[in-house]
Amino acid sequence: MTLNAKYEVQTFDEAEALLRTPEDAERPRTLVVFAGSELAMAERVRTLLKDAQAQIARAAAAAKFKGKSGSSLEILAPIGAPASRLVIMGVGVASADEGEEKAEKQAKFEDFLNLGGQTAAKVGQGASAVILFDLPETPADAAAAAAQFALGGWLRAYKFDQYKTKKKDDSDKEGPTEAHLAVSDAAAARPLIAEASHTAEAVVLARTLVNEPANVLSPAEFARRASELMKLGVEVEILDEKTMAELGMRALLGVGQGSENESRLVVLRWNGGAADAAPIAFVGKGVVFDTGGISIKPAASMEDMKGDMAGAAAVTGALHAIAARKAKANVVGVLGLVENMPDGKAQRPGDIVRSMSGQTIEVINTDAEGRLVLADALTYVIEKHKPAAIVDLATLTGAILVALGQEYGGLFSNNDELADRLTKAGTATGEKLWRFPMGPAYDKLIDSKFADMKNTGGRHAGSITAAQFLKRFVGKTPWAHLDIAGTGMGSPASDINQSWGAGWGVRLLDRLVRDYYEG
């Protein structure tokens, strides 16, 4: 995947030497520095800008800029500064009168990912910039901080505009931002920033898959794009409808039988760990478009259902990230790819299907289709790959949006250790999770009069009963279900994402593998 920004890592001396060279008249230089509370700057930065301090002070006073985190100051044609444009990014601590809780949060300022996104937004696309990553207070791990900073910049720079024939302004045509990122230890930072670029590519891959329209991204096309991971050493197997029928995947196939586009099951395997080590498995719901089937959805906002494959996109992106950094772990990704359409051949409410596990399911509502896809995908990965643990991701229920909004993904699990690991990985990456209860009282809500179970449990506790349904297909395997209906698509704008599809879950899964499953 192509990134919309380029970061060249340099030493401070190299960056200062560059600043002494003439600027390109066609591409004026932007100098980015960082200031803490009351405009505190690192000694090197103060020395570089000593002749510009008076103008900086006047501009800061006029703009009421005090270096607070999240704020910025821009000075054009600064006198005494070696650039046509000076951008000062605030990284300071909130003052005590702004509230003790906020001050405590800012005092622990470590969010270099968001700082990178804020800086990229301020610099703008197509700019030429020198970024002196020399903060008033040196981070404990400056190289890792610089890598997170670059990652934030790459993520913020992403745009999905390939279908626009007219651009809003000429800046969209200027190409990627070119930034010289000066750090204290360039040798230590370079490999970490290179690794961060792989993470950015993985998130961009997932975002693009979510953003693509369904007339472009059919199950077959999704499978084709996923198969490109073979270039990174990922083993790829694609199961067609005939093969799935032979395996007894009637639950998954039932969802797609009303579509002209045939369903697919894609298996991605990265073998980076010991040959005898059981893999961790990631399973993604990949409904490339969901009309609801015969239980058809309302017309309003149905176009958003092109994103009902965000779980499969996250798994694809995670395998990209894991393979690109040559993770010393065994990981299996399974994508259940279908299109849920109304048709004379579509399944009906009241139909009973037999899953790959042998369990039968009464289809009460054809719009509760994602759990049918996951049921067979979960059974497949357990029978064929015998994983040490499974995490499935799915834009499964609207109820999770009601409960959590778009700030957290819903977490359901049969294993406290796995749930705790996921929660910690979510906190570390900012892709946060909130655990929900499960239990027999909820499970009985999906009992059926005519089959082993039904695919909905009624109006109450909808996200929980959906998870209870999935739990019936995992046996004793440690398992977690992430309901990402609120985070996987229609994402709110943030410092690191301006896209409808955020690629949520890629960094979470990669961090889970990095922290707990690498040998």
Short mmCIF file of C-alpha atoms in Angstrom, two decimals:
data_model
loop_
_atom_site.label_atom_id
_atom_site.label_comp_id
_atom_site.label_asym_id
_atom_site.label_seq_id
_atom_site.Cartn_x
_atom_site.Cartn_y
_atom_site.Cartn_z
CA MET A 1 0.00 0.00 0.00
CA THR A 2 1.20 3.52 -0.83
CA LEU A 3 1.49 5.95 2.07
CA ASN A 4 0.78 9.66 1.62
CA ALA A 5 3.82 10.79 3.57
CA LYS A 6 7.54 10.07 3.51
CA TYR A 7 9.72 10.27 6.61
CA GLU A 8 13.49 10.37 6.17
CA VAL A 9 15.20 9.84 9.52
CA GLN A 10 18.14 12.12 10.20
CA THR A 11 20.39 13.18 13.03
CA PHE A 12 19.98 16.69 14.41
CA ASP A 13 23.27 17.70 12.79
CA GLU A 14 22.11 16.45 9.39
CA ALA A 15 18.82 18.33 9.75
CA GLU A 16 20.56 21.55 10.72
CA ALA A 17 22.89 21.20 7.74
CA LEU A 18 19.84 20.79 5.50
CA LEU A 19 18.27 23.91 6.98
CA ARG A 20 21.34 25.89 5.93
CA THR A 21 20.82 24.96 2.26
CA PRO A 22 18.67 27.12 -0.07
CA GLU A 23 14.98 26.31 -0.25
CA ASP A 24 13.18 25.07 -3.35
CA ALA A 25 11.21 28.06 -4.60
CA GLU A 26 8.47 25.76 -5.86
CA ARG A 27 8.23 23.96 -2.52
CA PRO A 28 8.96 26.24 0.43
CA ARG A 29 10.29 24.58 3.55
CA THR A 30 8.31 24.12 6.75
CA LEU A 31 10.22 23.82 10.01
CA VAL A 32 8.41 22.01 12.84
CA VAL A 33 9.50 22.32 16.46
CA PHE A 34 7.85 21.55 19.80
CA ALA A 35 7.14 23.73 22.80
CA GLY A 36 5.96 22.94 26.30
CA SER A 37 4.18 25.13 28.82
CA GLU A 38 4.99 28.82 28.54
CA LEU A 39 6.85 28.15 25.26
CA ALA A 40 9.55 26.01 26.85
CA MET A 41 11.77 24.48 24.16
CA ALA A 42 14.69 22.08 24.03
CA GLU A 43 18.07 23.77 24.22
CA ARG A 44 19.00 22.83 20.65
CA VAL A 45 15.76 24.32 19.33
CA ARG A 46 16.21 27.54 21.33
CA THR A 47 19.69 27.92 19.92
CA LEU A 48 18.52 27.33 16.34
CA LEU A 49 15.73 29.90 16.72
CA LYS A 50 17.57 32.45 18.87
CA ASP A 51 17.16 35.17 16.24
CA ALA A 52 13.45 34.45 15.91
CA GLN A 53 12.55 34.43 19.62
CA ALA A 54 11.19 37.98 19.65
CA GLN A 55 8.84 37.30 16.73
CA ILE A 56 7.78 33.95 18.25
CA ALA A 57 6.94 35.68 21.53
CA ARG A 58 4.86 38.38 19.78
CA ALA A 59 3.02 35.82 17.61
CA ALA A 60 2.35 33.57 20.60
CA ALA A 61 0.96 36.48 22.61
CA ALA A 62 -1.30 37.52 19.75
CA ALA A 63 -2.58 33.96 19.27
CA LYS A 64 -2.70 33.23 23.03
CA PHE A 65 -0.51 30.23 22.37
CA LYS A 66 1.09 28.88 25.54
CA GLY A 67 2.36 25.53 24.28
CA LYS A 68 -0.53 23.49 25.61
CA SER A 69 -0.83 19.98 24.26
CA GLY A 70 -2.97 19.82 21.15
CA SER A 71 -2.44 23.47 20.22
CA SER A 72 -0.16 24.92 17.56
CA LEU A 73 1.27 28.17 16.31
CA GLU A 74 2.10 28.96 12.68
CA ILE A 75 4.37 31.80 11.61
CA LEU A 76 4.87 32.61 7.93
CA ALA A 77 8.16 34.06 6.72
CA PRO A 78 9.61 34.08 10.24
CA ILE A 79 12.49 36.48 10.72
CA GLY A 80 15.59 34.66 11.91
CA ALA A 81 14.30 31.14 11.25
CA PRO A 82 15.80 28.93 8.50
CA ALA A 83 12.47 28.20 6.78
CA SER A 84 9.64 30.01 5.03
CA ARG A 85 7.17 28.64 7.51
CA LEU A 86 7.56 27.81 11.17
CA VAL A 87 5.12 25.50 12.96
CA ILE A 88 5.34 25.14 16.73
CA MET A 89 3.41 22.18 18.14
CA GLY A 90 2.34 22.37 21.77
CA VAL A 91 3.22 19.44 24.04
CA GLY A 92 2.81 21.20 27.38
CA VAL A 93 1.13 20.25 30.61
CA ALA A 94 -2.30 21.64 31.39
CA SER A 95 -2.28 24.22 34.16
CA ALA A 96 -3.72 23.32 37.55
CA ASP A 97 -6.74 25.59 37.18
CA GLU A 98 -7.88 23.54 34.18
CA GLY A 99 -8.77 20.67 36.44
CA GLU A 100 -6.73 18.18 38.40
CA GLU A 101 -7.78 15.22 36.26
CA LYS A 102 -6.80 16.94 33.02
CA ALA A 103 -3.52 18.15 34.47
CA GLU A 104 -2.63 14.63 35.56
CA LYS A 105 -3.39 13.29 32.10
CA GLN A 106 -1.31 15.94 30.35
CA ALA A 107 1.54 15.61 32.82
CA LYS A 108 1.95 12.06 31.56
CA PHE A 109 1.97 13.17 27.93
CA GLU A 110 3.06 10.14 25.97
CA ASP A 111 0.62 10.16 23.11
CA PHE A 112 3.13 10.54 20.33
CA LEU A 113 0.76 8.80 17.91
CA ASN A 114 -1.75 11.64 18.18
CA LEU A 115 1.02 14.22 18.14
CA GLY A 116 2.20 12.79 14.84
CA GLY A 117 -1.31 13.07 13.45
CA GLN A 118 -1.73 16.63 14.69
CA THR A 119 1.60 17.61 13.16
CA ALA A 120 0.81 16.01 9.81
CA ALA A 121 -2.48 17.88 9.67
CA LYS A 122 -0.78 21.18 10.42
CA VAL A 123 2.04 20.64 7.93
CA GLY A 124 -0.43 19.67 5.20
CA GLN A 125 -0.26 17.33 2.24
CA GLY A 126 2.46 17.84 -0.31
CA ALA A 127 4.63 19.97 1.94
CA SER A 128 8.37 19.74 2.42
CA ALA A 129 9.18 19.76 6.12
CA VAL A 130 12.02 19.43 8.58
CA ILE A 131 10.76 18.13 11.92
CA LEU A 132 13.08 18.53 14.89
CA PHE A 133 11.79 15.82 17.20
CA ASP A 134 13.49 17.38 20.21
CA LEU A 135 10.94 17.86 22.97
CA PRO A 136 11.26 20.04 26.08
CA GLU A 137 11.19 16.84 28.13
CA THR A 138 12.99 13.91 26.52
CA PRO A 139 10.81 10.76 26.30
CA ALA A 140 11.98 7.67 28.16
CA ASP A 141 12.41 5.91 24.80
CA ALA A 142 12.94 8.62 22.23
CA ALA A 143 13.35 6.19 19.30
CA ALA A 144 10.05 4.43 20.06
CA ALA A 145 8.35 7.80 20.53
CA ALA A 146 9.61 8.92 17.12
CA ALA A 147 8.25 5.73 15.56
CA GLN A 148 4.82 6.34 17.07
CA PHE A 149 5.00 9.94 15.89
CA ALA A 150 5.70 8.84 12.32
CA LEU A 151 2.93 6.23 12.49
CA GLY A 152 0.47 8.92 13.54
CA GLY A 153 1.54 11.07 10.62
CA TRP A 154 1.11 8.27 8.13
CA LEU A 155 -2.33 7.40 9.47
CA ARG A 156 -3.49 11.01 9.38
CA ALA A 157 -2.26 11.46 5.80
CA TYR A 158 -4.48 8.65 4.46
CA LYS A 159 -7.16 9.62 1.96
CA PHE A 160 -9.65 7.50 0.04
CA ASP A 161 -10.36 9.65 -3.01
CA GLN A 162 -9.52 7.51 -6.02
CA TYR A 163 -13.08 7.76 -7.32
CA LYS A 164 -13.09 11.57 -7.31
CA THR A 165 -12.47 13.02 -10.76
CA LYS A 166 -12.27 16.58 -9.43
CA LYS A 167 -10.12 17.61 -6.49
CA LYS A 168 -11.18 20.34 -4.07
CA ASP A 169 -7.87 22.17 -4.40
CA ASP A 170 -4.50 21.83 -6.04
CA SER A 171 -2.83 20.55 -2.87
CA ASP A 172 -4.41 17.15 -3.42
CA LYS A 173 -2.28 16.81 -6.55
CA GLU A 174 1.04 17.69 -5.01
CA GLY A 175 1.95 14.19 -3.93
CA PRO A 176 2.98 12.97 -0.52
CA THR A 177 4.43 15.09 2.25
CA GLU A 178 8.20 14.78 2.41
CA ALA A 179 9.48 15.14 5.96
CA HIS A 180 13.00 14.99 7.33
CA LEU A 181 12.50 13.65 10.85
CA ALA A 182 15.46 14.57 13.04
CA VAL A 183 15.91 12.47 16.18
CA SER A 184 18.52 12.13 18.90
CA ASP A 185 19.47 8.56 17.99
CA ALA A 186 18.84 8.01 14.29
CA ALA A 187 20.41 4.55 14.28
CA ALA A 188 17.98 3.33 16.95
CA ALA A 189 14.99 5.08 15.39
CA ARG A 190 15.38 3.92 11.78
CA PRO A 191 14.38 0.24 12.25
CA LEU A 192 11.49 1.20 14.53
CA ILE A 193 10.19 3.75 12.06
CA ALA A 194 10.57 1.22 9.23
CA GLU A 195 8.46 -1.20 11.28
CA ALA A 196 5.92 1.55 11.94
CA SER A 197 5.65 2.03 8.18
CA HIS A 198 4.57 -1.62 7.86
CA THR A 199 1.92 -1.04 10.52
CA ALA A 200 0.71 2.03 8.64
CA GLU A 201 0.51 0.05 5.40
CA ALA A 202 -1.52 -2.62 7.19
CA VAL A 203 -4.00 -0.09 8.59
CA VAL A 204 -4.25 1.63 5.20
CA LEU A 205 -5.00 -1.74 3.60
CA ALA A 206 -7.82 -2.37 6.06
CA ARG A 207 -9.21 1.15 5.67
CA THR A 208 -9.28 0.86 1.89
CA LEU A 209 -11.07 -2.48 2.05
CA VAL A 210 -13.74 -0.97 4.31
CA ASN A 211 -14.12 2.14 2.16
CA GLU A 212 -14.46 0.30 -1.16
CA PRO A 213 -17.99 0.11 -2.62
CA ALA A 214 -19.60 -3.31 -2.81
CA ASN A 215 -19.86 -3.22 -6.60
CA VAL A 216 -16.05 -3.25 -6.58
CA LEU A 217 -15.31 -5.40 -3.53
CA SER A 218 -17.18 -8.65 -4.08
CA PRO A 219 -16.24 -11.76 -2.05
CA ALA A 220 -14.06 -12.91 -4.94
CA GLU A 221 -12.30 -9.54 -5.23
CA PHE A 222 -11.75 -9.40 -1.46
CA ALA A 223 -10.22 -12.87 -1.64
CA ARG A 224 -7.98 -11.77 -4.50
CA ARG A 225 -6.71 -8.78 -2.55
CA ALA A 226 -6.12 -10.90 0.54
CA SER A 227 -4.12 -13.34 -1.57
CA GLU A 228 -1.61 -10.56 -2.27
CA LEU A 229 -0.27 -11.22 1.23
CA MET A 230 1.57 -14.14 -0.35
CA LYS A 231 4.18 -11.55 -1.37
CA LEU A 232 5.00 -11.23 2.33
CA GLY A 233 5.27 -14.97 2.85
CA VAL A 234 1.71 -15.61 4.05
CA GLU A 235 0.22 -18.93 2.97
CA VAL A 236 -3.19 -18.34 1.36
CA GLU A 237 -5.98 -20.84 0.71
CA ILE A 238 -9.30 -19.85 -0.86
CA LEU A 239 -12.31 -22.14 -0.46
CA ASP A 240 -15.09 -21.84 -3.04
CA GLU A 241 -18.75 -22.72 -2.54
CA LYS A 242 -18.32 -26.30 -3.76
CA THR A 243 -15.55 -26.95 -1.23
CA MET A 244 -17.50 -25.30 1.58
CA ALA A 245 -20.57 -27.37 0.73
CA GLU A 246 -18.49 -30.54 0.95
CA LEU A 247 -17.36 -29.42 4.42
CA GLY A 248 -20.94 -28.86 5.51
CA MET A 249 -20.80 -25.06 5.87
CA ARG A 250 -24.53 -24.60 5.38
CA ALA A 251 -24.77 -21.72 7.84
CA LEU A 252 -22.29 -19.56 5.92
CA LEU A 253 -23.54 -20.62 2.50
CA GLY A 254 -27.14 -19.90 3.48
CA VAL A 255 -26.30 -16.23 3.98
CA GLY A 256 -24.88 -15.81 0.50
CA GLN A 257 -27.28 -17.97 -1.49
CA GLY A 258 -29.41 -14.98 -2.56
CA SER A 259 -26.48 -13.18 -4.17
CA GLU A 260 -25.12 -13.42 -7.68
CA ASN A 261 -21.66 -13.13 -6.11
CA GLU A 262 -20.43 -16.45 -4.78
CA SER A 263 -19.18 -16.73 -1.21
CA ARG A 264 -15.58 -17.45 -0.26
CA LEU A 265 -13.67 -18.57 2.81
CA VAL A 266 -10.09 -17.29 2.86
CA VAL A 267 -7.45 -18.85 5.11
CA LEU A 268 -4.28 -16.83 5.77
CA ARG A 269 -1.41 -18.50 7.62
CA TRP A 270 1.81 -16.95 8.88
CA ASN A 271 4.32 -19.52 10.14
CA GLY A 272 6.88 -17.49 12.03
CA GLY A 273 7.00 -19.48 15.25
CA ALA A 274 8.09 -22.95 16.28
CA ALA A 275 6.83 -25.71 13.99
CA ASP A 276 5.03 -27.47 16.82
CA ALA A 277 3.50 -24.33 18.38
CA ALA A 278 -0.27 -23.98 18.09
CA PRO A 279 -1.26 -20.78 16.27
CA ILE A 280 -3.41 -17.97 17.51
CA ALA A 281 -6.39 -17.57 15.19
CA PHE A 282 -8.18 -14.42 14.06
CA VAL A 283 -11.58 -14.80 12.41
CA GLY A 284 -13.25 -11.92 10.57
CA LYS A 285 -16.83 -11.38 9.47
CA GLY A 286 -16.72 -10.33 5.85
CA VAL A 287 -20.23 -9.45 4.67
CA VAL A 288 -19.27 -7.25 1.72
CA PHE A 289 -22.80 -5.86 1.59
CA ASP A 290 -25.71 -6.51 3.90
CA THR A 291 -29.21 -5.66 2.75
CA GLY A 292 -30.58 -7.74 5.60
CA GLY A 293 -31.80 -10.32 3.10
CA ILE A 294 -35.51 -11.12 3.22
CA SER A 295 -35.62 -9.35 6.61
CA ILE A 296 -34.59 -6.29 4.66
CA LYS A 297 -33.13 -3.21 6.31
CA PRO A 298 -34.66 0.28 6.03
CA ALA A 299 -33.38 2.29 3.06
CA ALA A 300 -31.92 5.06 5.22
CA SER A 301 -28.16 4.58 5.58
CA MET A 302 -28.20 1.15 3.94
CA GLU A 303 -25.25 2.34 1.87
CA ASP A 304 -23.15 2.04 5.03
CA MET A 305 -23.56 -1.71 4.89
CA LYS A 306 -20.65 -1.87 2.45
CA GLY A 307 -18.61 -1.71 5.67
CA ASP A 308 -20.09 -4.86 7.18
CA MET A 309 -16.83 -6.61 6.36
CA ALA A 310 -14.68 -4.48 8.69
CA GLY A 311 -13.85 -7.52 10.82
CA ALA A 312 -12.40 -9.36 7.85
CA ALA A 313 -10.56 -6.19 6.81
CA ALA A 314 -8.97 -5.93 10.26
CA VAL A 315 -7.82 -9.56 10.13
CA THR A 316 -6.34 -9.02 6.68
CA GLY A 317 -4.53 -5.91 7.84
CA ALA A 318 -3.26 -7.64 10.99
CA LEU A 319 -1.78 -10.51 8.96
CA HIS A 320 -0.08 -7.92 6.76
CA ALA A 321 1.47 -6.21 9.79
CA ILE A 322 2.52 -9.49 11.40
CA ALA A 323 4.09 -10.85 8.22
CA ALA A 324 5.77 -7.59 7.25
CA ARG A 325 7.68 -7.45 10.53
CA LYS A 326 8.46 -11.18 10.37
CA ALA A 327 6.79 -11.91 13.70
CA LYS A 328 8.09 -14.97 15.51
CA ALA A 329 4.62 -16.42 15.95
CA ASN A 330 2.20 -18.74 14.21
CA VAL A 331 -0.97 -16.92 13.22
CA VAL A 332 -4.01 -18.02 11.23
CA GLY A 333 -6.55 -15.62 9.79
CA VAL A 334 -9.92 -16.79 8.48
CA LEU A 335 -12.21 -14.53 6.44
CA GLY A 336 -15.84 -15.47 5.90
CA LEU A 337 -16.79 -13.53 2.75
CA VAL A 338 -20.43 -13.33 1.65
CA GLU A 339 -23.03 -10.92 0.31
CA ASN A 340 -26.47 -10.92 1.94
CA MET A 341 -29.08 -10.16 -0.72
CA PRO A 342 -32.85 -10.73 -1.14
CA ASP A 343 -33.67 -13.03 -4.03
CA GLY A 344 -35.87 -15.93 -4.97
CA LYS A 345 -33.04 -18.21 -3.82
CA ALA A 346 -32.38 -16.34 -0.56
CA GLN A 347 -32.95 -18.05 2.78
CA ARG A 348 -36.13 -17.18 4.62
CA PRO A 349 -37.07 -16.49 8.23
CA GLY A 350 -38.02 -19.88 9.65
CA ASP A 351 -35.49 -21.85 7.62
CA ILE A 352 -33.36 -24.35 9.53
CA VAL A 353 -29.74 -24.84 8.48
CA ARG A 354 -27.13 -27.34 9.62
CA SER A 355 -23.77 -25.80 10.46
CA MET A 356 -20.36 -27.36 9.88
CA SER A 357 -20.32 -28.32 13.57
CA GLY A 358 -23.47 -30.42 13.04
CA GLN A 359 -25.57 -28.13 15.20
CA THR A 360 -28.79 -26.86 13.65
CA ILE A 361 -29.92 -23.25 13.57
CA GLU A 362 -33.38 -21.78 13.10
CA VAL A 363 -33.07 -18.56 11.11
CA ILE A 364 -35.44 -16.16 12.85
CA ASN A 365 -34.09 -13.06 11.15
CA THR A 366 -32.00 -13.09 7.97
CA ASP A 367 -30.45 -9.80 9.08
CA ALA A 368 -28.70 -11.61 11.94
CA GLU A 369 -26.43 -13.14 9.33
CA GLY A 370 -22.93 -12.37 10.58
CA ARG A 371 -23.12 -14.92 13.38
CA LEU A 372 -24.07 -17.60 10.84
CA VAL A 373 -20.95 -16.81 8.84
CA LEU A 374 -18.77 -16.82 11.96
CA ALA A 375 -20.25 -20.10 13.24
CA ASP A 376 -18.83 -22.07 10.33
CA ALA A 377 -15.60 -20.06 10.20
CA LEU A 378 -14.98 -20.75 13.90
CA THR A 379 -15.68 -24.44 13.48
CA TYR A 380 -13.38 -24.61 10.48
CA VAL A 381 -10.41 -22.99 12.21
CA ILE A 382 -10.79 -25.17 15.31
CA GLU A 383 -11.04 -28.41 13.35
CA LYS A 384 -8.35 -27.64 10.79
CA HIS A 385 -5.80 -25.60 12.77
CA LYS A 386 -6.41 -26.40 16.47
CA PRO A 387 -5.47 -22.90 17.67
CA ALA A 388 -4.23 -22.01 21.13
CA ALA A 389 -6.76 -19.16 21.17
CA ILE A 390 -9.28 -17.50 18.85
CA VAL A 391 -10.29 -13.87 18.49
CA ASP A 392 -13.15 -13.05 16.15
CA LEU A 393 -13.99 -9.53 14.98
CA ALA A 394 -17.35 -8.56 13.56
CA THR A 395 -19.59 -5.57 12.97
CA LEU A 396 -22.21 -7.77 14.56
CA THR A 397 -24.90 -5.79 16.38
CA GLY A 398 -26.39 -2.33 16.44
CA ALA A 399 -26.92 -2.91 20.13
CA ILE A 400 -23.20 -2.45 20.80
CA LEU A 401 -23.45 1.06 19.37
CA VAL A 402 -26.26 1.84 21.79
CA ALA A 403 -24.19 0.54 24.70
CA LEU A 404 -20.72 1.89 23.87
CA GLY A 405 -21.04 4.43 21.10
CA GLN A 406 -17.94 4.65 18.94
CA GLU A 407 -15.29 4.85 21.66
CA TYR A 408 -14.91 1.18 22.61
CA GLY A 409 -15.29 -2.22 21.00
CA GLY A 410 -17.37 -4.76 22.86
CA LEU A 411 -15.42 -7.68 24.35
CA PHE A 412 -16.94 -11.08 25.16
CA SER A 413 -14.88 -14.07 26.20
CA ASN A 414 -14.86 -17.51 27.79
CA ASN A 415 -11.32 -16.97 29.08
CA ASP A 416 -10.24 -14.32 31.59
CA GLU A 417 -6.57 -14.43 30.60
CA LEU A 418 -7.30 -13.83 26.93
CA ALA A 419 -9.77 -11.07 27.79
CA ASP A 420 -7.18 -9.39 30.00
CA ARG A 421 -4.54 -9.59 27.27
CA LEU A 422 -6.87 -8.04 24.74
CA THR A 423 -7.87 -5.27 27.13
CA LYS A 424 -4.22 -4.39 27.75
CA ALA A 425 -3.41 -4.47 24.03
CA GLY A 426 -6.40 -2.21 23.40
CA THR A 427 -5.25 0.28 26.01
CA ALA A 428 -1.71 0.29 24.59
CA THR A 429 -2.90 1.01 21.04
CA GLY A 430 -5.88 3.24 21.80
CA GLU A 431 -8.23 0.66 20.26
CA LYS A 432 -10.03 0.22 23.55
CA LEU A 433 -12.28 -2.63 24.65
CA TRP A 434 -15.03 -2.98 27.26
CA ARG A 435 -15.92 -6.43 28.53
CA PHE A 436 -19.53 -7.57 28.78
CA PRO A 437 -21.04 -10.35 30.90
CA MET A 438 -22.07 -13.74 29.56
CA GLY A 439 -23.87 -16.64 31.19
CA PRO A 440 -26.62 -19.30 31.15
CA ALA A 441 -29.42 -16.79 31.63
CA TYR A 442 -28.47 -15.12 28.38
CA ASP A 443 -27.71 -18.38 26.60
CA LYS A 444 -31.20 -19.78 27.08
CA LEU A 445 -32.60 -16.81 25.16
CA ILE A 446 -31.35 -18.37 21.92
CA ASP A 447 -32.89 -21.81 22.49
CA SER A 448 -35.22 -22.80 19.65
CA LYS A 449 -38.41 -24.87 19.63
CA PHE A 450 -37.44 -26.49 16.34
CA ALA A 451 -33.63 -26.59 16.17
CA ASP A 452 -30.61 -26.60 18.47
CA MET A 453 -30.66 -22.80 18.58
CA LYS A 454 -32.07 -19.73 16.86
CA ASN A 455 -30.04 -16.88 15.43
CA THR A 456 -31.57 -14.10 17.52
CA GLY A 457 -32.48 -13.84 21.17
CA GLY A 458 -34.97 -11.01 20.98
CA ARG A 459 -34.69 -7.31 21.65
CA HIS A 460 -32.99 -7.39 25.04
CA ALA A 461 -29.21 -7.87 25.47
CA GLY A 462 -28.75 -8.23 21.73
CA SER A 463 -24.97 -8.01 21.72
CA ILE A 464 -24.70 -10.54 24.54
CA THR A 465 -27.02 -13.10 22.98
CA ALA A 466 -25.09 -12.79 19.71
CA ALA A 467 -21.92 -13.62 21.61
CA GLN A 468 -23.66 -16.52 23.36
CA PHE A 469 -24.54 -17.86 19.93
CA LEU A 470 -20.89 -17.81 18.85
CA LYS A 471 -19.77 -19.40 22.11
CA ARG A 472 -21.71 -22.53 21.20
CA PHE A 473 -19.23 -23.14 18.36
CA VAL A 474 -15.89 -22.81 20.15
CA GLY A 475 -16.04 -25.54 22.78
CA LYS A 476 -13.23 -25.23 25.32
CA THR A 477 -10.87 -23.28 23.07
CA PRO A 478 -9.94 -19.91 24.65
CA TRP A 479 -12.02 -17.47 22.64
CA ALA A 480 -12.89 -13.80 22.50
CA HIS A 481 -15.45 -12.02 20.37
CA LEU A 482 -14.99 -8.35 19.52
CA ASP A 483 -18.15 -6.57 18.40
CA ILE A 484 -16.82 -3.63 16.38
CA ALA A 485 -20.06 -2.30 14.90
CA GLY A 486 -19.34 1.05 16.55
CA THR A 487 -15.66 1.29 15.69
CA GLY A 488 -15.17 -0.59 12.43
CA MET A 489 -17.02 1.78 10.09
CA GLY A 490 -18.52 5.25 10.10
CA SER A 491 -15.59 6.23 12.28
CA PRO A 492 -15.53 9.68 13.88
CA ALA A 493 -12.71 11.97 12.82
CA SER A 494 -9.66 11.93 15.06
CA ASP A 495 -6.05 13.10 15.13
CA ILE A 496 -4.97 9.93 13.30
CA ASN A 497 -8.00 9.22 11.13
CA GLN A 498 -10.14 11.30 8.80
CA SER A 499 -11.50 8.27 6.94
CA TRP A 500 -14.92 6.61 7.11
CA GLY A 501 -13.16 3.31 7.63
CA ALA A 502 -10.60 3.51 10.44
CA GLY A 503 -8.92 0.13 10.03
CA TRP A 504 -9.83 -0.47 13.67
CA GLY A 505 -8.42 -3.66 15.13
CA VAL A 506 -5.27 -3.99 13.04
CA ARG A 507 -2.96 -2.44 15.62
CA LEU A 508 -4.82 -4.18 18.46
CA LEU A 509 -4.31 -7.67 17.01
CA ASP A 510 -0.70 -6.97 16.07
CA ARG A 511 0.02 -5.76 19.60
CA LEU A 512 -1.67 -8.85 21.08
CA VAL A 513 0.63 -11.11 19.06
CA ARG A 514 3.70 -9.00 19.83
CA ASP A 515 3.12 -8.94 23.59
CA TYR A 516 1.84 -12.46 24.26
CA TYR A 517 2.31 -14.92 21.40
CA GLU A 518 5.77 -14.35 19.95
CA GLY A 519 8.44 -16.90 20.84
#
